Short mmCIF file of C-alpha atoms and ligand atoms in Angstrom, two decimals:
data_model
loop_
_atom_site.label_atom_id
_atom_site.label_comp_id
_atom_site.label_asym_id
_atom_site.label_seq_id
_atom_site.Cartn_x
_atom_site.Cartn_y
_atom_site.Cartn_z
CA MET A 600 -23.67 31.01 -8.04
CA ALA A 601 -24.47 32.60 -11.44
CA LEU A 602 -22.24 31.19 -14.16
CA SER A 603 -22.15 32.21 -17.79
CA VAL A 604 -20.09 32.24 -20.95
CA THR A 605 -20.26 35.22 -23.31
CA ILE A 606 -19.09 34.73 -26.89
CA LEU A 607 -17.13 37.84 -27.86
CA GLY A 608 -15.74 36.50 -31.14
CA ALA A 609 -16.68 33.32 -32.99
CA ARG A 610 -14.92 33.80 -36.35
CA GLY A 611 -11.74 31.95 -37.27
CA SER A 612 -8.54 32.94 -39.08
CA VAL A 613 -9.30 36.60 -39.90
CA PRO A 614 -11.98 39.07 -38.83
CA VAL A 615 -14.70 39.85 -41.37
CA SER A 616 -17.39 42.48 -41.69
CA GLY A 617 -20.50 42.93 -43.80
CA ALA A 618 -24.24 42.40 -43.68
CA GLN A 619 -23.85 38.69 -44.53
CA PHE A 620 -21.95 38.12 -41.24
CA SER A 621 -24.01 40.33 -38.95
CA ARG A 622 -25.73 37.64 -36.87
CA TYR A 623 -22.87 35.19 -36.17
CA GLY A 624 -20.38 38.04 -36.08
CA GLY A 625 -17.03 38.85 -37.64
CA ALA A 626 -14.68 39.15 -34.65
CA THR A 627 -12.11 36.40 -34.08
CA THR A 628 -11.96 34.03 -31.12
CA CYS A 629 -12.61 35.37 -27.64
CA ALA A 630 -14.95 34.28 -24.83
CA LEU A 631 -15.61 35.44 -21.28
CA PHE A 632 -16.36 32.98 -18.47
CA GLU A 633 -18.01 34.57 -15.43
CA ALA A 634 -18.69 33.01 -12.04
CA ASP A 635 -20.08 35.59 -9.62
CA GLY A 636 -17.02 37.53 -8.45
CA ASP A 637 -14.62 35.91 -10.90
CA ALA A 638 -14.06 36.27 -14.63
CA VAL A 639 -11.67 34.54 -17.03
CA VAL A 640 -11.02 35.59 -20.62
CA LEU A 641 -10.34 32.89 -23.21
CA ASP A 642 -8.12 34.02 -26.09
CA ALA A 643 -7.40 37.51 -27.35
CA GLY A 644 -8.88 37.56 -30.85
CA SER A 645 -10.49 40.78 -32.07
CA GLY A 646 -13.54 39.91 -29.93
CA LEU A 647 -11.48 41.11 -26.95
CA LEU A 648 -12.42 44.63 -28.04
CA PHE A 649 -16.00 43.91 -26.93
CA LEU A 650 -15.56 43.06 -23.24
CA PRO A 651 -18.81 43.96 -21.45
CA PRO A 652 -18.82 46.95 -19.05
CA GLU A 653 -18.73 44.78 -15.87
CA ALA A 654 -15.52 43.11 -17.07
CA MET A 655 -14.02 46.47 -18.02
CA GLU A 656 -14.46 47.63 -14.44
CA ARG A 657 -12.48 44.79 -12.88
CA PRO A 658 -9.05 45.96 -11.66
CA SER A 659 -7.48 42.75 -12.99
CA LEU A 660 -8.43 40.03 -15.46
CA PRO A 661 -6.81 36.67 -16.22
CA LEU A 662 -6.53 35.69 -19.89
CA LEU A 663 -5.85 32.11 -20.99
CA LEU A 664 -4.24 31.98 -24.42
CA SER A 665 -4.85 28.76 -26.38
CA HIS A 666 -1.97 29.44 -28.79
CA PRO A 667 -0.31 32.45 -30.40
CA HIS A 668 -1.68 32.33 -33.96
CA ALA A 669 -2.46 35.89 -35.00
CA ASP A 670 -6.25 35.48 -35.03
CA HIS A 671 -6.09 34.61 -31.29
CA LEU A 672 -3.85 37.56 -30.34
CA LEU A 673 -4.80 40.46 -32.53
CA GLY A 674 -7.32 41.95 -30.10
CA LEU A 675 -4.66 42.50 -27.45
CA PRO A 676 -3.02 45.77 -28.55
CA MET A 677 -6.18 47.79 -29.16
CA CYS A 678 -8.68 46.39 -26.67
CA PRO A 679 -10.14 49.17 -24.49
CA TYR A 680 -9.22 47.29 -21.29
CA VAL A 681 -5.48 47.64 -21.85
CA MET A 682 -5.92 51.33 -22.64
CA LEU A 683 -6.99 51.94 -19.02
CA PRO A 684 -4.33 52.85 -16.48
CA GLY A 685 -4.71 50.95 -13.20
CA ARG A 686 -5.88 47.73 -14.88
CA ARG A 687 -3.86 44.51 -14.96
CA LEU A 688 -4.15 41.71 -17.49
CA ASP A 689 -2.55 38.38 -16.50
CA VAL A 690 -1.82 36.37 -19.66
CA TYR A 691 -1.23 32.61 -19.27
CA ALA A 692 0.23 30.68 -22.20
CA ALA A 693 2.14 27.47 -22.77
CA GLU A 694 5.56 27.71 -24.40
CA ARG A 695 5.18 27.51 -28.20
CA GLY A 696 8.00 27.24 -30.70
CA GLY A 697 10.53 27.87 -27.93
CA LEU A 698 8.82 31.16 -27.01
CA ASP A 699 7.30 31.92 -23.61
CA ALA A 700 4.06 33.90 -23.21
CA ARG A 701 5.78 37.32 -23.31
CA ALA A 702 7.83 36.46 -26.39
CA GLN A 703 4.75 35.12 -28.23
CA ALA A 704 2.84 38.38 -27.74
CA GLY A 705 6.05 40.28 -28.50
CA ARG A 706 6.32 38.72 -31.95
CA LEU A 707 3.07 40.38 -33.04
CA LEU A 708 3.28 43.45 -30.81
CA SER A 709 6.63 44.95 -31.68
CA PRO A 710 8.17 46.80 -34.63
CA PRO A 711 8.07 46.29 -37.54
CA LEU A 712 4.65 44.53 -37.23
CA TRP A 713 3.31 46.96 -34.59
CA PRO A 714 4.45 50.46 -33.56
CA VAL A 715 4.98 49.72 -29.85
CA GLY A 716 5.40 46.78 -27.47
CA THR A 717 3.00 45.75 -24.68
CA GLU A 718 5.09 47.74 -22.15
CA ALA A 719 3.85 50.94 -23.83
CA LEU A 720 0.20 50.16 -23.02
CA PRO A 721 -1.43 52.05 -20.12
CA ALA A 722 -2.57 48.85 -18.36
CA GLU A 723 -0.05 46.49 -16.83
CA ILE A 724 0.30 43.19 -18.69
CA ARG A 725 1.87 40.30 -16.82
CA PHE A 726 2.85 37.10 -18.57
CA HIS A 727 2.81 33.67 -16.96
CA ALA A 728 3.73 30.12 -17.96
CA LEU A 729 0.63 27.93 -18.22
CA PRO A 730 0.64 25.04 -15.73
CA ARG A 731 -1.42 21.85 -16.29
CA THR A 732 -3.89 22.97 -13.63
CA LEU A 733 -4.45 26.33 -11.99
CA ARG A 734 -6.96 28.13 -9.82
CA LEU A 735 -8.21 31.61 -10.64
CA GLY A 736 -10.38 32.65 -7.69
CA ALA A 737 -13.36 30.29 -7.60
CA VAL A 738 -12.54 28.92 -11.06
CA GLY A 739 -10.52 25.72 -11.46
CA VAL A 740 -8.75 25.25 -14.79
CA ASP A 741 -7.42 22.03 -16.34
CA VAL A 742 -5.36 22.04 -19.52
CA LEU A 743 -5.11 19.44 -22.29
CA GLU A 744 -2.64 19.67 -25.17
CA GLY A 745 -4.57 19.61 -28.47
CA GLU A 746 -3.65 18.76 -32.05
CA HIS A 747 -2.92 21.83 -34.15
CA PRO A 748 0.12 23.07 -36.11
CA GLY A 749 2.48 24.46 -33.45
CA GLY A 750 0.30 23.09 -30.64
CA VAL A 751 -2.76 24.40 -28.81
CA SER A 752 -4.05 24.34 -25.22
CA VAL A 753 -7.60 23.13 -24.57
CA PHE A 754 -9.16 24.44 -21.34
CA ARG A 755 -11.72 23.00 -18.95
CA LEU A 756 -13.08 25.59 -16.51
CA GLU A 757 -15.09 24.52 -13.48
CA ALA A 758 -16.89 26.48 -10.79
CA ASP A 759 -19.70 25.53 -8.46
CA GLY A 760 -20.08 22.10 -10.06
CA LYS A 761 -20.51 23.47 -13.62
CA SER A 762 -17.96 23.13 -16.39
CA VAL A 763 -17.08 24.55 -19.78
CA VAL A 764 -14.57 23.15 -22.25
CA PHE A 765 -12.95 25.53 -24.74
CA ALA A 766 -11.38 23.61 -27.63
CA THR A 767 -10.57 26.02 -30.43
CA ASP A 768 -8.21 25.16 -33.31
CA VAL A 769 -8.19 21.40 -32.91
CA THR A 770 -8.04 18.63 -35.47
CA LEU A 771 -10.17 15.70 -34.42
CA GLY A 772 -8.16 12.72 -35.57
CA GLU A 773 -9.23 9.50 -33.94
CA ALA A 774 -6.68 9.47 -31.09
CA PHE A 775 -7.11 13.10 -30.13
CA ALA A 776 -10.92 12.92 -30.43
CA ALA A 777 -10.87 10.15 -27.81
CA ARG A 778 -8.59 12.20 -25.49
CA LEU A 779 -10.82 15.25 -25.88
CA ALA A 780 -13.98 13.23 -25.25
CA ALA A 781 -12.49 11.99 -21.96
CA PHE A 782 -11.31 15.50 -21.00
CA ALA A 783 -14.71 17.05 -21.78
CA ARG A 784 -16.79 14.27 -20.22
CA ASP A 785 -20.20 15.44 -19.00
CA CYS A 786 -19.33 19.14 -19.26
CA ASP A 787 -22.22 21.61 -19.33
CA LEU A 788 -20.98 23.41 -22.41
CA LEU A 789 -18.47 22.40 -25.08
CA LEU A 790 -17.10 25.17 -27.30
CA CYS A 791 -15.36 23.39 -30.14
CA ASP A 792 -13.68 24.18 -33.44
CA GLY A 793 -15.83 23.28 -36.43
CA GLN A 794 -14.50 25.51 -39.18
CA TYR A 795 -15.15 23.14 -42.06
CA THR A 796 -17.75 21.17 -43.91
CA ASP A 797 -16.76 17.50 -44.36
CA GLU A 798 -15.74 18.28 -47.93
CA GLU A 799 -13.49 21.21 -46.87
CA TRP A 800 -11.96 19.10 -44.10
CA ALA A 801 -10.87 16.55 -46.69
CA ARG A 802 -9.42 19.33 -48.86
CA PHE A 803 -7.39 21.04 -46.10
CA PRO A 804 -5.67 18.37 -44.06
CA GLY A 805 -2.90 19.83 -41.92
CA PHE A 806 -4.57 23.23 -41.46
CA GLY A 807 -5.45 22.27 -37.90
CA HIS A 808 -9.25 22.45 -37.85
CA SER A 809 -12.26 20.13 -37.88
CA SER A 810 -15.60 19.70 -39.56
CA TRP A 811 -18.78 20.44 -37.65
CA ASN A 812 -19.95 16.88 -38.28
CA ALA A 813 -16.91 15.56 -36.41
CA GLU A 814 -17.78 17.87 -33.49
CA LYS A 815 -21.28 16.53 -33.34
CA LYS A 816 -20.09 12.93 -33.09
CA LYS A 817 -17.69 13.88 -30.33
CA LYS A 818 -20.34 15.66 -28.32
CA LYS A 819 -22.39 12.49 -28.32
CA LYS A 820 -19.38 10.52 -27.15
CA CYS A 821 -18.45 12.79 -24.24
CA GLY A 822 -21.95 13.59 -23.05
CA ALA A 823 -21.59 17.40 -23.15
CA LYS A 824 -24.97 18.92 -22.40
CA ARG A 825 -24.63 21.68 -24.98
CA LEU A 826 -22.36 22.29 -27.95
CA ARG A 827 -21.45 25.55 -29.62
CA ILE A 828 -19.26 25.39 -32.70
CA ILE A 829 -16.63 28.16 -32.83
CA HIS A 830 -14.00 29.39 -35.32
CA HIS A 831 -16.36 29.83 -38.28
CA ALA A 832 -14.63 30.03 -41.66
CA PRO A 833 -14.17 33.69 -42.67
CA PHE A 834 -16.26 33.26 -45.83
CA ARG A 835 -19.18 31.40 -44.15
CA THR A 836 -22.31 33.57 -44.30
CA ASP A 837 -25.14 33.78 -41.75
CA GLY A 838 -27.43 32.02 -44.22
CA GLU A 839 -25.01 29.11 -44.65
CA LEU A 840 -24.57 28.71 -40.89
CA ASP A 841 -28.36 28.86 -40.36
CA ALA A 842 -28.89 26.10 -42.93
CA ALA A 843 -26.17 23.88 -41.44
CA ALA A 844 -27.50 24.41 -37.91
CA ALA A 845 -31.06 23.56 -38.95
CA ALA A 846 -29.92 20.32 -40.60
CA LEU A 847 -27.84 19.26 -37.59
CA ARG A 848 -30.51 20.16 -35.04
CA GLU A 849 -32.88 17.66 -36.61
CA THR A 850 -30.94 14.98 -34.77
CA ASP A 851 -29.55 17.03 -31.86
CA PRO A 852 -31.48 20.04 -30.50
CA ASN A 853 -28.55 21.09 -28.29
CA PHE A 854 -26.26 21.78 -31.22
CA ASP A 855 -25.62 25.32 -32.47
CA PHE A 856 -23.04 27.61 -33.99
CA ALA A 857 -21.76 30.27 -31.58
CA ARG A 858 -22.94 33.82 -32.18
CA GLU A 859 -20.96 36.88 -31.26
CA GLY A 860 -22.60 38.63 -28.29
CA GLU A 861 -24.45 35.53 -27.11
CA ARG A 862 -24.43 35.01 -23.34
CA ILE A 863 -24.96 31.39 -22.33
CA SER A 864 -26.09 30.74 -18.75
CA LEU A 865 -24.85 27.48 -17.29
ZN1 LIG B 1200 -7.50 30.20 -35.16
ZN1 LIG B 1201 -4.47 28.28 -34.90
#
């Protein structure tokens, strides 16, 4: 079975554009997991606008939403997939702030913040509560509650003996880092929040993110084969990410920062 993860958006908080962001990309969080006949979308940041043609042709697509912060939802109303009649997007999300999946999307996608609601889109959008485990075709999904303001779902996707853990928007305090290490044990690929330098992490406690150094320690602990840091700070340039990656790879060659458009075979 051919399995892959495509990074469609690796930026955190807000999308950015400009020559200084061209290699790691400016779109916010979105990834596509593919396992032969099955595909699962992770988050609906502005990267959702860049679904590859094979995914666009699928009559239906499941989308797992980690949490409803705007940078993880803002690709939903204008992504080309939902502009196609005859397509169906199944959105799974845990209840957040007393709001179910439909109400979370409805906060952003309704007047006065947006001209129309999701019911006005040509594709059908169905909303589902997120259980602790679910099966989407050949893909098994386990869910862990992460540490982030308002809460966040961390996903482990498995198919054909390979696994990917998607842990965006998490703060790696000691207790949660241990839970995440157990949840991600021996996965083939760990996608993990690493928005900050150590110095920024100390300056912004309570913002719900982690430093890339903390991610590196955790990867060692859980035995993930590969690590890609996601949710890059909006102001972090390609040159700064290159320099940080080079320094970290001196001790771990399997470490890297995720790049928009990168397809990782498992
Ligand atoms: Zn975010
Ligand atoms: Zn968030």
